[in-house]
């Protein structure tokens, strides 16, 4: 369980956050509110690593995260998303535990660092996994129960757990996503995390040459109908029924694609810098 005040919930601009995600009405610490918050947050605030590409750091204090994701209507990656979401949960009186996982995507998870932030929320004795910061769903919370499967507007997920066998009787959980076949997306335990834990992971993700987010732009926007990804110079759209389309985006057109497809409007200076950085990156990769 999160320690009250640890996630700066009292400093959250709650009306601003709710406007940002399109939540109307009076939120309360109920399953209905959690489901609406999760869906609206996931489909309103994109996933993006542009600050890293532009040569800037990723601060995780709530003031900075709010300024970027709420006031400036930008996006962020999991540590920013979960920090903002946790502040909202805390402010609304939910019982929750921030955790961290290892992204596997079908690969050997033991070679992956623990760098994906998630939250487990408990309501009336039932726990729910909330994954608002991955960039491709789920749309809503998933009951934390071994073998549970969920179909969310055609996007399919399931959870499994296996005992680790350590002295504490810990379970290792896996979130699976169906993409033509079931793929293990990430593994995690329920060990509680604090903001300083996330700062450690954030430092690796935003600075390490082994991080996938320091090499090229990686932007995602997820909705009930489709999932858009700009990975370097390739824009891909996937729908839950399977059809997808991809095409290359010339470097000068990247700022327009960010605005039109992902709802990210850069300043003129940042747009010009990104075009220059992308052109140089692509030229270097072609050599």
Tab-separated table of C-alpha atoms in Angstrom:
chain	number	residue	atom	x	y	z
A	1	UNK	CA	0.000	0.000	0.000
A	2	UNK	CA	1.232	3.486	-0.825
A	3	UNK	CA	2.158	5.709	2.099
A	4	UNK	CA	-0.241	8.657	2.099
A	5	UNK	CA	1.392	11.832	0.818
A	6	UNK	CA	4.271	9.996	-0.833
A	7	UNK	CA	2.927	10.740	-4.330
A	8	UNK	CA	2.134	14.451	-3.729
A	9	UNK	CA	-1.595	13.999	-4.240
A	10	UNK	CA	-2.385	17.193	-2.325
A	11	UNK	CA	-0.297	19.145	-4.861
A	12	UNK	CA	-2.144	17.725	-7.855
A	13	UNK	CA	-4.195	20.117	-9.960
A	14	UNK	CA	-7.075	17.646	-9.939
A	15	UNK	CA	-9.522	19.787	-11.987
A	16	UNK	CA	-6.783	20.356	-14.573
A	17	UNK	CA	-5.948	16.653	-14.737
A	18	UNK	CA	-9.605	15.681	-15.098
A	19	UNK	CA	-10.064	18.249	-17.887
A	20	UNK	CA	-6.951	16.930	-19.622
A	21	UNK	CA	-8.346	13.411	-19.810
A	22	UNK	CA	-11.972	14.424	-20.373
A	23	UNK	CA	-13.395	13.163	-17.076
A	24	UNK	CA	-16.687	14.830	-16.163
A	25	UNK	CA	-18.662	14.353	-12.958
A	26	UNK	CA	-17.439	13.782	-9.415
A	27	UNK	CA	-14.740	11.089	-9.059
A	28	UNK	CA	-14.681	8.879	-5.972
A	29	UNK	CA	-12.575	5.871	-4.875
A	30	UNK	CA	-14.806	3.300	-6.617
A	31	UNK	CA	-14.252	0.711	-9.325
A	32	UNK	CA	-16.388	2.716	-11.743
A	33	UNK	CA	-14.194	5.792	-11.265
A	34	UNK	CA	-11.009	3.714	-11.580
A	35	UNK	CA	-12.220	2.219	-14.850
A	36	UNK	CA	-13.051	5.658	-16.261
A	37	UNK	CA	-9.787	7.216	-15.076
A	38	UNK	CA	-7.767	4.383	-16.581
A	39	UNK	CA	-9.500	4.462	-19.978
A	40	UNK	CA	-9.470	8.236	-20.270
A	41	UNK	CA	-5.863	8.624	-19.122
A	42	UNK	CA	-4.639	5.887	-21.465
A	43	UNK	CA	-6.444	7.258	-24.504
A	44	UNK	CA	-5.836	10.974	-23.846
A	45	UNK	CA	-2.163	11.294	-22.901
A	46	UNK	CA	0.305	9.863	-25.435
A	47	UNK	CA	3.489	7.953	-24.780
A	48	UNK	CA	6.597	9.830	-25.929
A	49	UNK	CA	10.332	10.180	-25.354
A	50	UNK	CA	10.915	13.460	-27.201
A	51	UNK	CA	12.594	15.255	-24.300
A	52	UNK	CA	15.358	12.649	-24.337
A	53	UNK	CA	15.815	12.978	-28.102
A	54	UNK	CA	15.945	16.764	-27.734
A	55	UNK	CA	18.758	16.398	-25.198
A	56	UNK	CA	16.810	17.187	-22.041
A	57	UNK	CA	16.232	15.191	-18.876
A	58	UNK	CA	13.020	13.663	-17.545
A	59	UNK	CA	12.212	15.132	-14.103
A	60	UNK	CA	9.669	13.127	-12.116
A	61	UNK	CA	8.584	15.671	-9.505
A	62	UNK	CA	4.843	16.239	-9.755
A	63	UNK	CA	5.158	19.915	-10.657
A	64	UNK	CA	7.267	19.076	-13.715
A	65	UNK	CA	5.090	16.144	-14.739
A	66	UNK	CA	1.915	18.228	-14.451
A	67	UNK	CA	3.441	21.076	-16.426
A	68	UNK	CA	4.354	18.722	-19.250
A	69	UNK	CA	1.495	16.205	-19.417
A	70	UNK	CA	-1.386	18.394	-18.211
A	71	UNK	CA	-0.710	22.089	-18.823
A	72	UNK	CA	1.409	21.665	-21.972
A	73	UNK	CA	-0.670	18.700	-23.231
A	74	UNK	CA	2.425	16.687	-24.046
A	75	UNK	CA	2.974	13.010	-23.350
A	76	UNK	CA	5.529	10.999	-21.444
A	77	UNK	CA	6.667	7.500	-20.695
A	78	UNK	CA	5.680	5.132	-17.904
A	79	UNK	CA	7.400	6.838	-14.964
A	80	UNK	CA	5.735	10.153	-15.813
A	81	UNK	CA	2.337	8.592	-16.479
A	82	UNK	CA	2.334	6.534	-13.298
A	83	UNK	CA	3.570	9.430	-11.169
A	84	UNK	CA	0.642	11.534	-12.374
A	85	UNK	CA	-1.854	8.668	-12.067
A	86	UNK	CA	-0.625	7.794	-8.559
A	87	UNK	CA	-1.043	11.417	-7.467
A	88	UNK	CA	-4.649	11.306	-8.710
A	89	UNK	CA	-5.313	7.998	-6.950
A	90	UNK	CA	-3.854	9.361	-3.728
A	91	UNK	CA	-5.850	12.585	-3.970
A	92	UNK	CA	-9.081	10.622	-4.511
A	93	UNK	CA	-8.496	8.259	-1.589
A	94	UNK	CA	-7.769	5.005	-3.423
A	95	UNK	CA	-5.744	2.239	-1.804
A	96	UNK	CA	-2.909	1.428	-4.191
A	97	UNK	CA	0.632	0.105	-4.541
A	98	UNK	CA	3.028	1.360	-7.225
A	99	UNK	CA	5.173	-1.519	-8.543
A	100	UNK	CA	7.755	-2.072	-11.282
A	101	UNK	CA	8.156	-4.702	-13.990
A	102	UNK	CA	10.534	-5.981	-16.641
A	103	UNK	CA	9.431	-5.596	-20.259
A	104	UNK	CA	9.944	-8.873	-22.111
A	105	UNK	CA	7.816	-8.800	-25.307
A	106	UNK	CA	8.538	-12.465	-25.873
A	107	UNK	CA	12.240	-12.214	-25.031
A	108	UNK	CA	14.138	-13.485	-22.001
A	109	UNK	CA	12.978	-11.233	-19.157
A	110	UNK	CA	16.027	-12.092	-17.026
A	111	UNK	CA	18.197	-9.931	-19.295
A	112	UNK	CA	15.879	-6.919	-18.970
A	113	UNK	CA	16.133	-4.312	-16.199
A	114	UNK	CA	13.104	-3.477	-14.068
A	115	UNK	CA	12.074	-0.241	-15.767
A	116	UNK	CA	8.311	-0.357	-16.339
A	117	UNK	CA	6.090	1.380	-13.778
A	118	UNK	CA	2.625	0.021	-12.945
A	119	UNK	CA	0.077	0.366	-10.153
A	120	UNK	CA	-2.043	-2.171	-8.270
A	121	UNK	CA	-5.257	-0.745	-6.815
A	122	UNK	CA	-7.313	-2.527	-4.160
A	123	UNK	CA	-11.082	-1.997	-3.977
A	124	UNK	CA	-13.318	-3.960	-1.589
A	125	UNK	CA	-10.674	-6.644	-1.162
A	126	UNK	CA	-10.057	-7.154	-4.898
A	127	UNK	CA	-6.826	-6.049	-6.528
A	128	UNK	CA	-6.601	-4.564	-10.023
A	129	UNK	CA	-3.560	-4.063	-12.231
A	130	UNK	CA	-3.448	-0.593	-13.788
A	131	UNK	CA	-1.034	-0.089	-16.671
A	132	UNK	CA	-1.540	3.467	-17.919
A	133	UNK	CA	2.036	4.107	-19.048
A	134	UNK	CA	2.893	1.431	-21.593
A	135	UNK	CA	1.448	3.225	-24.603
A	136	UNK	CA	-0.616	0.348	-25.990
A	137	UNK	CA	-3.226	-0.388	-23.382
A	138	UNK	CA	-4.930	-1.979	-21.680
A	139	UNK	CA	-7.907	0.351	-21.759
A	140	UNK	CA	-8.909	-0.469	-18.211
A	141	UNK	CA	-7.799	-2.147	-14.996
A	142	UNK	CA	-7.430	-5.923	-14.990
A	143	UNK	CA	-8.352	-7.972	-11.946
A	144	UNK	CA	-5.128	-9.328	-10.477
A	145	UNK	CA	-6.003	-13.003	-10.560
A	146	UNK	CA	-4.106	-15.942	-12.018
A	147	UNK	CA	-5.623	-16.993	-15.341
A	148	UNK	CA	-7.907	-13.992	-15.758
A	149	UNK	CA	-8.566	-12.951	-19.369
A	150	UNK	CA	-10.160	-9.760	-20.610
A	151	UNK	CA	-11.350	-8.472	-23.969
A	152	UNK	CA	-11.375	-4.672	-24.006
A	153	UNK	CA	-12.993	-3.476	-27.220
A	154	UNK	CA	-11.162	-6.226	-29.105
A	155	UNK	CA	-7.802	-5.757	-27.368
A	156	UNK	CA	-7.129	-8.979	-25.439
A	157	UNK	CA	-5.037	-9.429	-22.293
A	158	UNK	CA	-4.489	-12.094	-19.651
A	159	UNK	CA	-2.569	-12.533	-16.423
A	160	UNK	CA	-0.668	-15.505	-15.051
A	161	UNK	CA	1.369	-16.012	-11.896
A	162	UNK	CA	4.071	-18.418	-10.817
A	163	UNK	CA	5.615	-18.838	-7.357
A	164	UNK	CA	9.236	-17.731	-7.257
A	165	UNK	CA	9.940	-20.001	-4.340
A	166	UNK	CA	11.872	-17.562	-2.206
A	167	UNK	CA	11.651	-17.218	1.571
A	168	UNK	CA	8.836	-14.694	1.266
A	169	UNK	CA	6.543	-16.795	-0.913
A	170	UNK	CA	6.563	-14.168	-3.661
A	171	UNK	CA	4.698	-14.688	-6.926
A	172	UNK	CA	5.959	-13.545	-10.315
A	173	UNK	CA	3.151	-12.179	-12.441
A	174	UNK	CA	3.075	-11.944	-16.241
A	175	UNK	CA	0.853	-9.699	-18.327
A	176	UNK	CA	0.148	-11.226	-21.732
A	177	UNK	CA	-1.171	-9.421	-24.797
A	178	UNK	CA	-2.741	-11.112	-27.815
A	179	UNK	CA	-1.175	-9.986	-31.090
A	180	UNK	CA	-1.912	-12.818	-33.544
A	181	UNK	CA	-0.707	-15.002	-30.671
A	182	UNK	CA	-0.242	-14.549	-26.916
A	183	UNK	CA	2.971	-12.652	-26.140
A	184	UNK	CA	4.315	-12.095	-22.637
A	185	UNK	CA	4.535	-8.315	-22.364
A	186	UNK	CA	6.124	-7.836	-18.971
A	187	UNK	CA	6.741	-9.630	-15.710
A	188	UNK	CA	6.479	-8.118	-12.246
A	189	UNK	CA	6.185	-8.813	-8.552
A	190	UNK	CA	4.087	-6.882	-6.064
A	191	UNK	CA	7.034	-5.336	-4.230
A	192	UNK	CA	6.010	-1.743	-3.397
A	193	UNK	CA	7.975	1.058	-5.033
A	194	UNK	CA	8.563	4.610	-3.843
A	195	UNK	CA	9.334	7.720	-5.924
A	196	UNK	CA	13.085	7.255	-5.398
A	197	UNK	CA	12.851	3.748	-6.870
A	198	UNK	CA	11.257	5.196	-9.983
A	199	UNK	CA	13.945	7.870	-10.207
A	200	UNK	CA	16.602	5.151	-10.360
A	201	UNK	CA	14.819	3.361	-13.205
A	202	UNK	CA	14.143	6.680	-14.909
A	203	UNK	CA	17.846	7.526	-14.873
A	204	UNK	CA	18.695	4.288	-16.681
A	205	UNK	CA	15.903	4.618	-19.245
A	206	UNK	CA	16.675	8.253	-20.063
A	207	UNK	CA	20.490	8.084	-20.143
A	208	UNK	CA	21.844	4.572	-20.697
A	209	UNK	CA	23.074	3.689	-24.207
A	210	UNK	CA	21.342	0.337	-23.608
A	211	UNK	CA	17.975	2.043	-23.271
A	212	UNK	CA	15.747	1.850	-26.370
A	213	UNK	CA	14.495	5.375	-25.694
A	214	UNK	CA	17.765	7.266	-26.197
A	215	UNK	CA	18.322	6.196	-29.801
A	216	UNK	CA	15.284	7.447	-31.739
A	217	UNK	CA	11.840	8.996	-31.296
A	218	UNK	CA	9.280	6.516	-30.017
A	219	UNK	CA	5.731	7.839	-29.799
A	220	UNK	CA	2.458	5.999	-29.194
A	221	UNK	CA	-1.217	6.898	-29.065
A	222	UNK	CA	-3.698	4.234	-28.002
A	223	UNK	CA	-7.469	4.331	-28.401
A	224	UNK	CA	-10.271	1.796	-28.378
A	225	UNK	CA	-10.194	1.707	-32.180
A	226	UNK	CA	-6.488	1.798	-33.035
A	227	UNK	CA	-2.900	2.019	-31.849
A	228	UNK	CA	-0.500	4.439	-33.562
A	229	UNK	CA	3.279	4.168	-33.220
A	230	UNK	CA	6.017	6.384	-34.620
A	231	UNK	CA	9.210	4.382	-34.237
A	232	UNK	CA	12.066	6.381	-35.697
A	233	UNK	CA	10.918	7.095	-39.238
A	234	UNK	CA	8.112	4.503	-39.419
A	235	UNK	CA	4.478	5.268	-38.600
A	236	UNK	CA	2.380	2.174	-37.914
A	237	UNK	CA	-1.327	1.861	-37.191
A	238	UNK	CA	-2.721	-1.366	-35.717
A	239	UNK	CA	-6.363	-2.196	-35.047
A	240	UNK	CA	-7.693	-4.807	-32.623
A	241	UNK	CA	-9.068	-6.956	-35.445
A	242	UNK	CA	-5.580	-7.368	-36.878
A	243	UNK	CA	-5.141	-5.143	-39.964
A	244	UNK	CA	-2.173	-2.780	-39.804
A	245	UNK	CA	-0.490	-0.267	-42.055
A	246	UNK	CA	3.001	1.243	-42.011
A	247	UNK	CA	4.753	3.929	-43.982
A	248	UNK	CA	7.880	6.042	-43.739
A	249	UNK	CA	7.714	9.629	-42.492
A	250	UNK	CA	10.294	12.063	-43.943
A	251	UNK	CA	12.152	13.982	-41.234
A	252	UNK	CA	10.650	17.395	-42.166
A	253	UNK	CA	7.144	15.962	-41.749
A	254	UNK	CA	7.669	14.546	-38.247
A	255	UNK	CA	6.329	17.625	-36.357
A	256	UNK	CA	3.130	17.590	-38.450
A	257	UNK	CA	2.630	13.863	-37.807
A	258	UNK	CA	3.153	14.423	-34.089
A	259	UNK	CA	0.444	17.089	-34.078
A	260	UNK	CA	-2.057	15.359	-36.361
A	261	UNK	CA	-1.736	11.748	-35.193
A	262	UNK	CA	-0.531	12.031	-31.599
A	263	UNK	CA	-1.862	15.411	-30.468
A	264	UNK	CA	1.647	16.628	-29.621
A	265	UNK	CA	2.360	20.210	-30.645
A	266	UNK	CA	5.989	21.219	-30.262
A	267	UNK	CA	7.279	24.761	-30.038
A	268	UNK	CA	8.770	26.037	-33.280
A	269	UNK	CA	12.265	25.766	-31.816
A	270	UNK	CA	11.745	22.187	-30.650
A	271	UNK	CA	10.157	21.217	-33.964
A	272	UNK	CA	13.121	22.605	-35.903
A	273	UNK	CA	15.599	20.897	-33.552
A	274	UNK	CA	13.803	17.561	-33.842
A	275	UNK	CA	13.828	17.707	-37.640
A	276	UNK	CA	17.565	18.431	-37.612
A	277	UNK	CA	18.276	15.649	-35.107
A	278	UNK	CA	16.172	13.145	-37.055
A	279	UNK	CA	17.768	14.047	-40.373
A	280	UNK	CA	21.229	13.560	-38.863
A	281	UNK	CA	20.259	10.264	-37.231
A	282	UNK	CA	18.866	8.856	-40.446
A	283	UNK	CA	21.851	10.015	-42.454
A	284	UNK	CA	24.181	8.351	-39.960
A	285	UNK	CA	22.231	5.082	-39.994
A	286	UNK	CA	22.401	4.983	-43.803
A	287	UNK	CA	26.194	5.176	-43.846
